[in-house]
CSV table of C-alpha atoms in Angstrom, one decimal:
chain,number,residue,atom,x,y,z
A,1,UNK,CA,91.4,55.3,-16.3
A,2,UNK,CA,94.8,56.9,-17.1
A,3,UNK,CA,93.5,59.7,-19.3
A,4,UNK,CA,92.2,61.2,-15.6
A,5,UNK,CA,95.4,59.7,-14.4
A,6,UNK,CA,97.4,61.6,-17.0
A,7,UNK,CA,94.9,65.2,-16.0
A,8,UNK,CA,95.3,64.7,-12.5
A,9,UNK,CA,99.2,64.4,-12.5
A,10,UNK,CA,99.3,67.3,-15.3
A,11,UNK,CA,97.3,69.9,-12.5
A,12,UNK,CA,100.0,68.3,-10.0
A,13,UNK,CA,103.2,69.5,-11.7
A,14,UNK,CA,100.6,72.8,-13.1
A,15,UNK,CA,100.1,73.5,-9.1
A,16,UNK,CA,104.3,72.8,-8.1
A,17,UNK,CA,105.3,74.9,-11.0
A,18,UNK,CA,103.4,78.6,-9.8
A,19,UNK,CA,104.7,77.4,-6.6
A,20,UNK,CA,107.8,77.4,-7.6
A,21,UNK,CA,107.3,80.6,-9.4
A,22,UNK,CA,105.9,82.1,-6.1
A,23,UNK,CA,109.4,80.9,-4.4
A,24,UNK,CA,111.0,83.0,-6.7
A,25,UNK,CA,109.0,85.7,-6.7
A,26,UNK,CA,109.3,85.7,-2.7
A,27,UNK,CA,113.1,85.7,-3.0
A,28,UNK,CA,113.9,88.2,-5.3
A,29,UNK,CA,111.2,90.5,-5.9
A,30,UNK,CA,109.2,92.7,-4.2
A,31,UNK,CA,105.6,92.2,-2.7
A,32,UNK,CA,103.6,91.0,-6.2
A,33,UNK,CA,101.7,88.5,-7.2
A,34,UNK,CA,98.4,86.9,-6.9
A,35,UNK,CA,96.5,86.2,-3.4
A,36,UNK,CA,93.6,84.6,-2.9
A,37,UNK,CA,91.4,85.2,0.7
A,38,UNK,CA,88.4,83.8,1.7
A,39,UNK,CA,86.6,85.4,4.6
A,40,UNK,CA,83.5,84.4,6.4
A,41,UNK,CA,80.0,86.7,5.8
A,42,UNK,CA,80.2,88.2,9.1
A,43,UNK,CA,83.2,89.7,9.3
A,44,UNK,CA,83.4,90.6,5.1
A,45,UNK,CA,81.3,93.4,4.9
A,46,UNK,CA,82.8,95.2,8.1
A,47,UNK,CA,86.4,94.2,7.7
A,48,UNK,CA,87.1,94.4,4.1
A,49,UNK,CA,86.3,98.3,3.7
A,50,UNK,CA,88.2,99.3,6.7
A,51,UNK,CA,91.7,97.8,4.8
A,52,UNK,CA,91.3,97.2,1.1
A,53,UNK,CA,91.3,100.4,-0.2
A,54,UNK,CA,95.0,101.2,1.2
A,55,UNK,CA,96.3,97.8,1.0
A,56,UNK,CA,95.2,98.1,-3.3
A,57,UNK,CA,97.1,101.0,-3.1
A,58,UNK,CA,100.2,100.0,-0.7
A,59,UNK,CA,100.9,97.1,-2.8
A,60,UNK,CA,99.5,98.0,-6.2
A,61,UNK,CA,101.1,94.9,-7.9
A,62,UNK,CA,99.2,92.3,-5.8
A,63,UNK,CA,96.5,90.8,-7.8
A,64,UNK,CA,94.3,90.3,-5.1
A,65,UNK,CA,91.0,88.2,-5.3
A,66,UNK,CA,88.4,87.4,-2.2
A,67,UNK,CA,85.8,85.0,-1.5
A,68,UNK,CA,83.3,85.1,0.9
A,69,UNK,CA,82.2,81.8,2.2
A,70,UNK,CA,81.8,79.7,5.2
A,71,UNK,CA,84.1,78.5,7.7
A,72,UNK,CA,84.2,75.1,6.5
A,73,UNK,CA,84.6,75.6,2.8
A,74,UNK,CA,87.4,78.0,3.8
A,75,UNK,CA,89.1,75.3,5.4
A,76,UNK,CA,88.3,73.0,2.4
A,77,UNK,CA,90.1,75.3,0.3
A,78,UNK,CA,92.8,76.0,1.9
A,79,UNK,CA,93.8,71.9,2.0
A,80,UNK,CA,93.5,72.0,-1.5
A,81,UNK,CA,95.3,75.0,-2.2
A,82,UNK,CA,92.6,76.9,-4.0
A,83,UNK,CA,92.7,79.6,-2.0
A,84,UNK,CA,95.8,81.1,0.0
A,85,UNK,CA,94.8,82.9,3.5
A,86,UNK,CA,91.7,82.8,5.3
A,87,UNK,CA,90.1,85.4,7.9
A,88,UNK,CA,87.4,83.7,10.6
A,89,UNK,CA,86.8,83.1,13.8
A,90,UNK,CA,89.8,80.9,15.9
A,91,UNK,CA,90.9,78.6,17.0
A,92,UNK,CA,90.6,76.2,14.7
A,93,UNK,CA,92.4,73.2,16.5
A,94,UNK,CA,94.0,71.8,13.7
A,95,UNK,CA,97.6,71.4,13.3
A,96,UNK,CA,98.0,71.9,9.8
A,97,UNK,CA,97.1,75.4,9.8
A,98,UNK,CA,99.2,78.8,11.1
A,99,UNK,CA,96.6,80.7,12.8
A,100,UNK,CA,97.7,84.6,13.3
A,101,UNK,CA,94.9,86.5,15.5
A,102,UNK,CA,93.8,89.3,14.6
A,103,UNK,CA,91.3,91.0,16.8
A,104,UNK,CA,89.3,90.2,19.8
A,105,UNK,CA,85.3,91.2,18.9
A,106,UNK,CA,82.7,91.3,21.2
A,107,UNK,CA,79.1,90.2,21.1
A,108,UNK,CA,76.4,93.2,21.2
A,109,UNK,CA,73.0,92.5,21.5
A,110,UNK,CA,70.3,94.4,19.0
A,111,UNK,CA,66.8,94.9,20.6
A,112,UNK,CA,64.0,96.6,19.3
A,113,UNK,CA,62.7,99.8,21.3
A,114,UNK,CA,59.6,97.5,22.5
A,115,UNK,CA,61.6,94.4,23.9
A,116,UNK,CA,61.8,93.3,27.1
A,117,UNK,CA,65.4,94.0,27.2
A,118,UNK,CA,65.3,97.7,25.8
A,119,UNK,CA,64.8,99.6,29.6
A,120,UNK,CA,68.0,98.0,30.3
A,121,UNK,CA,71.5,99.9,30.0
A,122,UNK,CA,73.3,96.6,29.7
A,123,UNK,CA,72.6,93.0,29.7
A,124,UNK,CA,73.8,89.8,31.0
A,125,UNK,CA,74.3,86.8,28.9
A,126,UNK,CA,71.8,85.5,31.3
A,127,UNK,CA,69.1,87.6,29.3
A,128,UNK,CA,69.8,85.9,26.3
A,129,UNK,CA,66.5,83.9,25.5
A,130,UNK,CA,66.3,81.6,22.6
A,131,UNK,CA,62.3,82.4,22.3
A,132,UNK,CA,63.5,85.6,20.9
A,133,UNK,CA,66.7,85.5,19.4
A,134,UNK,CA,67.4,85.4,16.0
A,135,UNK,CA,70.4,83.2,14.5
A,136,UNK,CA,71.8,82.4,11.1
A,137,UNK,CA,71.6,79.7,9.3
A,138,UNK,CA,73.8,76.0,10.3
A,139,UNK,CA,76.9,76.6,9.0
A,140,UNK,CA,77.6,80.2,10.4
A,141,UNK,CA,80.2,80.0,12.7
A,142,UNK,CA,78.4,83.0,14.8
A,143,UNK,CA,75.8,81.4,15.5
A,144,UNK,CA,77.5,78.3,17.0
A,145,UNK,CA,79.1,80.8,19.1
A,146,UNK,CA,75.9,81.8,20.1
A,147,UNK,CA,74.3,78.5,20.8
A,148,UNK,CA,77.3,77.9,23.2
A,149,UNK,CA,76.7,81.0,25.1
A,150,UNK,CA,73.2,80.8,25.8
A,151,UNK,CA,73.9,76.8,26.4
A,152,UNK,CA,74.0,77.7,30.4
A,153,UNK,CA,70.1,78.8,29.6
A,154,UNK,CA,68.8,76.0,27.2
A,155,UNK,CA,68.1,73.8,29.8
A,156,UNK,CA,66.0,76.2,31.6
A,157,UNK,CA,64.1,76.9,28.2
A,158,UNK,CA,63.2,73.6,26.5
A,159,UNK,CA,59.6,73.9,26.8
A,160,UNK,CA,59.3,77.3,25.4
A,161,UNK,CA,56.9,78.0,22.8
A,162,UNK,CA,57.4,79.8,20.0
A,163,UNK,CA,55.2,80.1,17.3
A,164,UNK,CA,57.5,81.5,14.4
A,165,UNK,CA,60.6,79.7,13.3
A,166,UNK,CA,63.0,81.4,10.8
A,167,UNK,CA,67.0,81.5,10.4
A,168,UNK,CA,68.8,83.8,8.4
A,169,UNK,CA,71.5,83.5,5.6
A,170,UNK,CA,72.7,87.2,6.8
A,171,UNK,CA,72.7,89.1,9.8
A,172,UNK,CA,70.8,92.0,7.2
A,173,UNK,CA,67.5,89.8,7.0
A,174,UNK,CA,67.8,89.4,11.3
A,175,UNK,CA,67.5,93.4,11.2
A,176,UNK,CA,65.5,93.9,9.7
A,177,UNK,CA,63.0,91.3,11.5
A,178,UNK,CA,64.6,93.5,15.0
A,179,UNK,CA,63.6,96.9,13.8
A,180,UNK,CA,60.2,95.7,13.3
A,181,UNK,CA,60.3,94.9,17.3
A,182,UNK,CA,60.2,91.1,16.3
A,183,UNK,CA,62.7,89.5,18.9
A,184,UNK,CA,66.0,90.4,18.9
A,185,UNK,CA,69.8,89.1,17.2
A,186,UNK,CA,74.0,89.1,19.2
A,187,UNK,CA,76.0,91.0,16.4
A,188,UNK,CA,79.8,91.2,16.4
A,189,UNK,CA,81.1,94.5,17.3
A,190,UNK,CA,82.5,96.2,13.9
A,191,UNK,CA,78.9,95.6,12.4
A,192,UNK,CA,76.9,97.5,15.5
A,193,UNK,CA,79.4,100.0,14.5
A,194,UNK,CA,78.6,100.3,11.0
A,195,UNK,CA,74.5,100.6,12.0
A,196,UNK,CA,75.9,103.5,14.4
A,197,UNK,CA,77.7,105.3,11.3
A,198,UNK,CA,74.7,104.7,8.8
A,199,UNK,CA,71.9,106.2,11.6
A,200,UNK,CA,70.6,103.2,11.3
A,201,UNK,CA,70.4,102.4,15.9
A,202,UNK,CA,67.1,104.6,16.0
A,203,UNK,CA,65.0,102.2,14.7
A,204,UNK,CA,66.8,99.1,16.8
A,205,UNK,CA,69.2,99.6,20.1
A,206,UNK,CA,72.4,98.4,20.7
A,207,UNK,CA,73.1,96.9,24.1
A,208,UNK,CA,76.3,96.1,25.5
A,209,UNK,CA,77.1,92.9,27.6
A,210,UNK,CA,78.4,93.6,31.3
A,211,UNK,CA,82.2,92.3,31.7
A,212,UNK,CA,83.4,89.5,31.1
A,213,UNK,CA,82.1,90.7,27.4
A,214,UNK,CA,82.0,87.7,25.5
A,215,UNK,CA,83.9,88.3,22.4
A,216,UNK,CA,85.0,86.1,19.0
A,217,UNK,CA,88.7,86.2,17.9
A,218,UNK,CA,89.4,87.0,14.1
A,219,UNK,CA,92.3,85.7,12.6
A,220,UNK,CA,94.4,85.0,9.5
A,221,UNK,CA,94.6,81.2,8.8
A,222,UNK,CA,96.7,79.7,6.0
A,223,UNK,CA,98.2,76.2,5.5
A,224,UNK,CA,101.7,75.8,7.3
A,225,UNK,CA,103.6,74.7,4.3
A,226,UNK,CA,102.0,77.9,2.4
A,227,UNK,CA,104.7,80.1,0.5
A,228,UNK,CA,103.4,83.6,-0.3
A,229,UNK,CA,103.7,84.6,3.6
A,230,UNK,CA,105.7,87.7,2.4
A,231,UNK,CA,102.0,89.1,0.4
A,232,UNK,CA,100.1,87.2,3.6
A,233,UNK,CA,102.2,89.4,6.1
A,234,UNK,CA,101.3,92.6,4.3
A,235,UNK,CA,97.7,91.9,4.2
A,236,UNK,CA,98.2,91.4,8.2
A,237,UNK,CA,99.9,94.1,8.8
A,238,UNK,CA,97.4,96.9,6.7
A,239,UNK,CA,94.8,94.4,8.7
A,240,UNK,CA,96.0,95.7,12.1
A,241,UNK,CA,96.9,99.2,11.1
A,242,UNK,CA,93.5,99.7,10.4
A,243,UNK,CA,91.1,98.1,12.9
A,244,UNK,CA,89.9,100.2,16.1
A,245,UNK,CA,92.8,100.2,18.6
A,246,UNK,CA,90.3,98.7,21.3
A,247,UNK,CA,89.8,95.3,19.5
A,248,UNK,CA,93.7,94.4,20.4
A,249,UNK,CA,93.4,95.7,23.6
A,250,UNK,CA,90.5,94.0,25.1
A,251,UNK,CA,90.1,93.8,29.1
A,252,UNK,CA,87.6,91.7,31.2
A,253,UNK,CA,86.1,89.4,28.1
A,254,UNK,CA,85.9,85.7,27.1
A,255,UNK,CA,86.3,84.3,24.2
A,256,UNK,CA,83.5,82.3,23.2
A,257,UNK,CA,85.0,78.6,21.5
Protein backbone atom coordinates (compact mmCIF):
# COMPACT_ATOMS: atom_id res chain seq x y z
CA UNK A 1 0.00 0.00 0.00
CA UNK A 2 1.73 3.48 -0.12
CA UNK A 3 2.21 3.84 3.68
CA UNK A 4 5.11 0.95 2.99
CA UNK A 5 5.63 2.76 -0.21
CA UNK A 6 6.14 6.01 1.62
CA UNK A 7 8.69 3.80 4.49
CA UNK A 8 10.50 2.13 1.80
CA UNK A 9 11.34 5.32 -0.18
CA UNK A 10 12.06 7.20 3.32
CA UNK A 11 15.01 4.34 4.24
CA UNK A 12 16.06 5.00 0.47
CA UNK A 13 16.96 8.69 0.68
CA UNK A 14 17.90 7.62 4.88
CA UNK A 15 20.53 5.07 3.14
CA UNK A 16 21.84 8.00 0.07
CA UNK A 17 22.03 10.63 2.72
CA UNK A 18 25.05 8.68 5.27
CA UNK A 19 26.35 7.93 1.98
CA UNK A 20 26.65 11.03 1.07
CA UNK A 21 27.90 11.96 4.38
CA UNK A 22 30.55 9.08 4.03
CA UNK A 23 31.68 10.96 0.60
CA UNK A 24 32.36 13.80 2.58
CA UNK A 25 33.85 12.37 5.31
CA UNK A 26 36.29 10.40 2.72
CA UNK A 27 37.15 13.76 1.04
CA UNK A 28 38.00 15.90 3.68
CA UNK A 29 38.60 14.18 6.78
CA UNK A 30 40.71 11.89 8.11
CA UNK A 31 40.16 7.96 8.62
CA UNK A 32 36.61 8.12 10.95
CA UNK A 33 33.58 6.87 10.86
CA UNK A 34 31.50 3.80 11.20
CA UNK A 35 32.50 0.28 9.51
CA UNK A 36 30.75 -2.58 9.63
CA UNK A 37 32.57 -6.29 8.84
CA UNK A 38 31.24 -9.49 8.81
CA UNK A 39 33.65 -12.48 8.95
CA UNK A 40 32.98 -16.14 8.68
CA UNK A 41 33.40 -18.43 12.16
CA UNK A 42 36.49 -19.96 10.96
CA UNK A 43 38.64 -17.42 10.48
CA UNK A 44 36.95 -14.83 13.48
CA UNK A 45 38.36 -16.26 16.37
CA UNK A 46 41.97 -16.57 14.85
CA UNK A 47 42.03 -13.45 12.80
CA UNK A 48 40.35 -10.83 14.70
CA UNK A 49 42.85 -10.90 17.87
CA UNK A 50 45.93 -10.89 15.74
CA UNK A 51 44.70 -7.12 14.28
CA UNK A 52 41.99 -5.46 16.36
CA UNK A 53 43.73 -4.42 19.13
CA UNK A 54 46.17 -2.07 17.04
CA UNK A 55 43.85 -1.19 14.37
CA UNK A 56 41.25 0.28 17.77
CA UNK A 57 44.18 2.07 18.54
CA UNK A 58 45.67 3.24 14.94
CA UNK A 59 42.45 4.67 14.05
CA UNK A 60 40.77 5.47 17.30
CA UNK A 61 37.85 7.38 15.66
CA UNK A 62 36.55 4.40 13.62
CA UNK A 63 33.43 3.10 15.18
CA UNK A 64 34.03 -0.27 14.27
CA UNK A 65 31.31 -3.07 14.61
CA UNK A 66 31.76 -6.98 13.44
CA UNK A 67 29.57 -9.83 12.72
CA UNK A 68 30.30 -13.22 12.53
CA UNK A 69 28.17 -15.15 10.13
CA UNK A 70 28.19 -17.36 7.17
CA UNK A 71 29.43 -16.92 3.76
CA UNK A 72 26.13 -16.52 2.29
CA UNK A 73 24.52 -14.11 4.66
CA UNK A 74 27.80 -12.11 4.28
CA UNK A 75 27.10 -11.82 0.76
CA UNK A 76 23.39 -11.11 1.48
CA UNK A 77 24.46 -8.17 3.44
CA UNK A 78 26.68 -6.77 1.54
CA UNK A 79 23.88 -6.39 -1.61
CA UNK A 80 21.85 -4.70 0.77
CA UNK A 81 24.26 -2.51 2.26
CA UNK A 82 23.92 -3.55 5.79
CA UNK A 83 27.14 -4.35 6.28
CA UNK A 84 30.33 -2.76 4.54
CA UNK A 85 33.47 -5.31 4.06
CA UNK A 86 33.49 -8.87 4.44
CA UNK A 87 36.59 -11.33 5.23
CA UNK A 88 36.01 -15.22 3.85
CA UNK A 89 37.23 -17.54 1.84
CA UNK A 90 37.62 -16.46 -2.28
CA UNK A 91 36.80 -16.32 -5.01
CA UNK A 92 33.61 -15.61 -4.97
CA UNK A 93 32.86 -15.38 -8.83
CA UNK A 94 30.66 -12.66 -8.78
CA UNK A 95 31.16 -9.48 -10.56
CA UNK A 96 29.63 -7.22 -8.32
CA UNK A 97 32.03 -7.54 -5.64
CA UNK A 98 36.00 -6.18 -5.28
CA UNK A 99 37.69 -9.11 -3.79
CA UNK A 100 41.29 -8.07 -2.20
CA UNK A 101 43.16 -11.42 -0.96
CA UNK A 102 44.48 -11.58 1.94
CA UNK A 103 46.34 -14.69 2.85
CA UNK A 104 46.88 -18.11 1.52
CA UNK A 105 45.88 -20.82 4.63
CA UNK A 106 46.52 -24.22 4.51
CA UNK A 107 44.55 -27.27 5.60
CA UNK A 108 46.15 -29.27 8.70
CA UNK A 109 44.83 -32.29 9.74
CA UNK A 110 44.03 -32.99 13.76
CA UNK A 111 44.33 -36.74 14.79
CA UNK A 112 44.09 -38.23 17.95
CA UNK A 113 47.26 -40.07 19.39
CA UNK A 114 45.34 -43.50 18.64
CA UNK A 115 44.33 -42.91 14.94
CA UNK A 116 45.44 -44.60 12.13
CA UNK A 117 47.06 -41.63 10.86
CA UNK A 118 49.03 -40.57 14.09
CA UNK A 119 52.55 -42.81 13.28
CA UNK A 120 52.69 -40.74 10.31
CA UNK A 121 54.95 -37.52 10.07
CA UNK A 122 52.78 -36.14 7.27
CA UNK A 123 49.83 -37.15 5.24
CA UNK A 124 48.47 -37.17 1.82
CA UNK A 125 45.16 -35.87 0.94
CA UNK A 126 44.79 -39.41 -0.08
CA UNK A 127 44.50 -40.30 3.69
CA UNK A 128 41.59 -38.24 4.13
CA UNK A 129 38.70 -40.74 4.87
CA UNK A 130 35.17 -39.52 5.29
CA UNK A 131 34.43 -42.63 7.89
CA UNK A 132 36.48 -40.51 10.22
CA UNK A 133 36.41 -37.12 9.49
CA UNK A 134 34.61 -34.59 11.17
CA UNK A 135 32.91 -31.57 9.23
CA UNK A 136 30.78 -28.59 10.05
CA UNK A 137 27.63 -28.03 9.57
CA UNK A 138 26.00 -27.09 5.55
CA UNK A 139 26.63 -23.83 5.26
CA UNK A 140 30.41 -23.60 6.33
CA UNK A 141 32.32 -22.73 3.53
CA UNK A 142 35.31 -25.06 5.15
CA UNK A 143 33.71 -27.78 4.84
CA UNK A 144 32.68 -27.46 1.20
CA UNK A 145 36.28 -27.14 0.74
CA UNK A 146 36.76 -30.19 2.34
CA UNK A 147 34.10 -32.23 0.53
CA UNK A 148 35.88 -31.11 -2.67
CA UNK A 149 39.25 -32.38 -1.57
CA UNK A 150 38.44 -35.70 -0.48
CA UNK A 151 35.95 -35.81 -3.74
CA UNK A 152 39.01 -37.83 -5.60
CA UNK A 153 38.26 -40.55 -2.54
CA UNK A 154 34.27 -40.52 -2.28
CA UNK A 155 33.95 -42.76 -4.91
CA UNK A 156 36.22 -45.33 -3.45
CA UNK A 157 34.17 -44.87 -0.08
CA UNK A 158 30.45 -45.06 -0.77
CA UNK A 159 29.79 -48.19 0.98
CA UNK A 160 31.54 -47.28 4.17
CA UNK A 161 29.82 -47.79 7.30
CA UNK A 162 29.69 -45.65 9.93
CA UNK A 163 27.76 -45.97 12.82
CA UNK A 164 27.80 -42.31 14.33
CA UNK A 165 26.67 -39.37 12.43
CA UNK A 166 27.29 -35.86 13.88
CA UNK A 167 28.31 -32.24 12.22
CA UNK A 168 29.39 -29.48 14.07
CA UNK A 169 28.34 -25.65 14.29
CA UNK A 170 32.22 -24.98 15.37
CA UNK A 171 35.42 -26.40 14.79
CA UNK A 172 35.61 -26.30 19.08
CA UNK A 173 32.81 -29.17 19.29
CA UNK A 174 35.09 -31.34 16.39
CA UNK A 175 37.97 -31.10 19.07
CA UNK A 176 36.91 -31.91 21.25
CA UNK A 177 35.25 -35.26 19.78
CA UNK A 178 39.35 -35.61 18.27
CA UNK A 179 41.01 -35.39 21.66
CA UNK A 180 38.80 -38.12 22.86
CA UNK A 181 40.48 -40.27 19.82
CA UNK A 182 37.02 -40.16 18.06
CA UNK A 183 38.07 -39.74 14.28
CA UNK A 184 39.65 -36.91 13.28
CA UNK A 185 38.81 -32.92 11.60
CA UNK A 186 41.22 -30.58 8.46
CA UNK A 187 41.58 -27.20 10.39
CA UNK A 188 42.84 -23.95 8.73
CA UNK A 189 46.28 -23.09 9.66
CA UNK A 190 46.02 -19.89 12.16
CA UNK A 191 43.65 -22.16 14.36
CA UNK A 192 46.33 -25.27 14.66
CA UNK A 193 48.39 -22.39 15.69
CA UNK A 194 46.36 -21.14 18.37
CA UNK A 195 45.93 -25.03 19.94
CA UNK A 196 50.00 -24.92 19.66
CA UNK A 197 50.05 -21.56 21.77
CA UNK A 198 47.29 -22.76 24.33
CA UNK A 199 49.26 -26.46 24.94
CA UNK A 200 46.41 -27.63 23.79
CA UNK A 201 48.40 -30.40 20.70
CA UNK A 202 49.15 -32.99 23.58
CA UNK A 203 45.96 -34.30 23.79
CA UNK A 204 45.38 -34.19 19.70
CA UNK A 205 48.29 -34.00 16.91
CA UNK A 206 48.74 -31.78 14.24
CA UNK A 207 49.72 -33.22 10.90
CA UNK A 208 50.86 -31.36 8.04
CA UNK A 209 49.79 -32.20 4.34
CA UNK A 210 52.85 -33.11 1.91
CA UNK A 211 53.26 -30.36 -0.96
CA UNK A 212 51.09 -29.29 -2.98
CA UNK A 213 49.55 -28.13 0.68
CA UNK A 214 46.10 -27.52 0.00
CA UNK A 215 45.29 -24.20 1.29
CA UNK A 216 42.01 -21.58 1.43
CA UNK A 217 42.50 -17.96 0.34
CA UNK A 218 41.18 -15.15 2.84
CA UNK A 219 40.10 -12.12 1.54
CA UNK A 220 38.43 -8.68 2.03
CA UNK A 221 35.19 -8.53 -0.11
CA UNK A 222 33.00 -5.34 -0.39
CA UNK A 223 30.58 -4.21 -3.06
CA UNK A 224 32.26 -2.33 -6.04
CA UNK A 225 30.19 0.78 -5.83
CA UNK A 226 31.07 0.75 -1.91
CA UNK A 227 32.48 4.31 -0.68
CA UNK A 228 34.27 3.99 2.73
CA UNK A 229 37.42 2.24 0.83
CA UNK A 230 39.66 4.81 2.63
CA UNK A 231 38.55 3.04 6.46
CA UNK A 232 38.34 -0.52 4.19
CA UNK A 233 42.13 0.01 3.15
CA UNK A 234 43.19 0.67 6.69
CA UNK A 235 41.63 -2.42 8.03
CA UNK A 236 43.70 -4.20 5.07
CA UNK A 237 46.53 -2.86 5.64
CA UNK A 238 46.69 -3.48 9.84
CA UNK A 239 45.25 -7.01 8.28
CA UNK A 240 48.57 -7.73 6.42
CA UNK A 241 50.89 -6.10 8.88
CA UNK A 242 49.83 -8.52 11.26
CA UNK A 243 49.41 -12.02 9.93
CA UNK A 244 52.45 -14.55 9.86
CA UNK A 245 54.76 -13.57 6.95
CA UNK A 246 54.48 -17.26 5.55
CA UNK A 247 50.69 -17.00 4.71
CA UNK A 248 51.68 -14.29 1.73
CA UNK A 249 54.44 -16.26 0.76
CA UNK A 250 53.17 -19.64 0.12
CA UNK A 251 55.17 -22.12 -2.21
CA UNK A 252 54.07 -25.67 -3.63
CA UNK A 253 50.10 -25.42 -2.53
CA UNK A 254 46.65 -25.40 -4.14
CA UNK A 255 44.01 -23.56 -3.50
CA UNK A 256 41.06 -25.55 -2.80
CA UNK A 257 37.76 -23.72 -4.85
Amino acid sequence: DIGQKVIEQAKVILEETERMQDIIHDFTQGIFGTLRLGIIPTVAPYLLPLFLHQFMRQYPDVDLTIDELQTQPIVDRLIHREIDVGILASPLNDSRFIEKPLYLEPFVAYVGRQHRLAGKKKIHVGDLSLSDLWLLKEGHCFRDQILHLCKPTMEQQKHYSVHLHFEGENLETLLNLVDKNIGMTLLPFLAAAGLKRNSRSSAGLIKEFVPPIPTRKISLVYPRSELKKRLIQALEVEILDAIPGGLRRMHRHFVVP
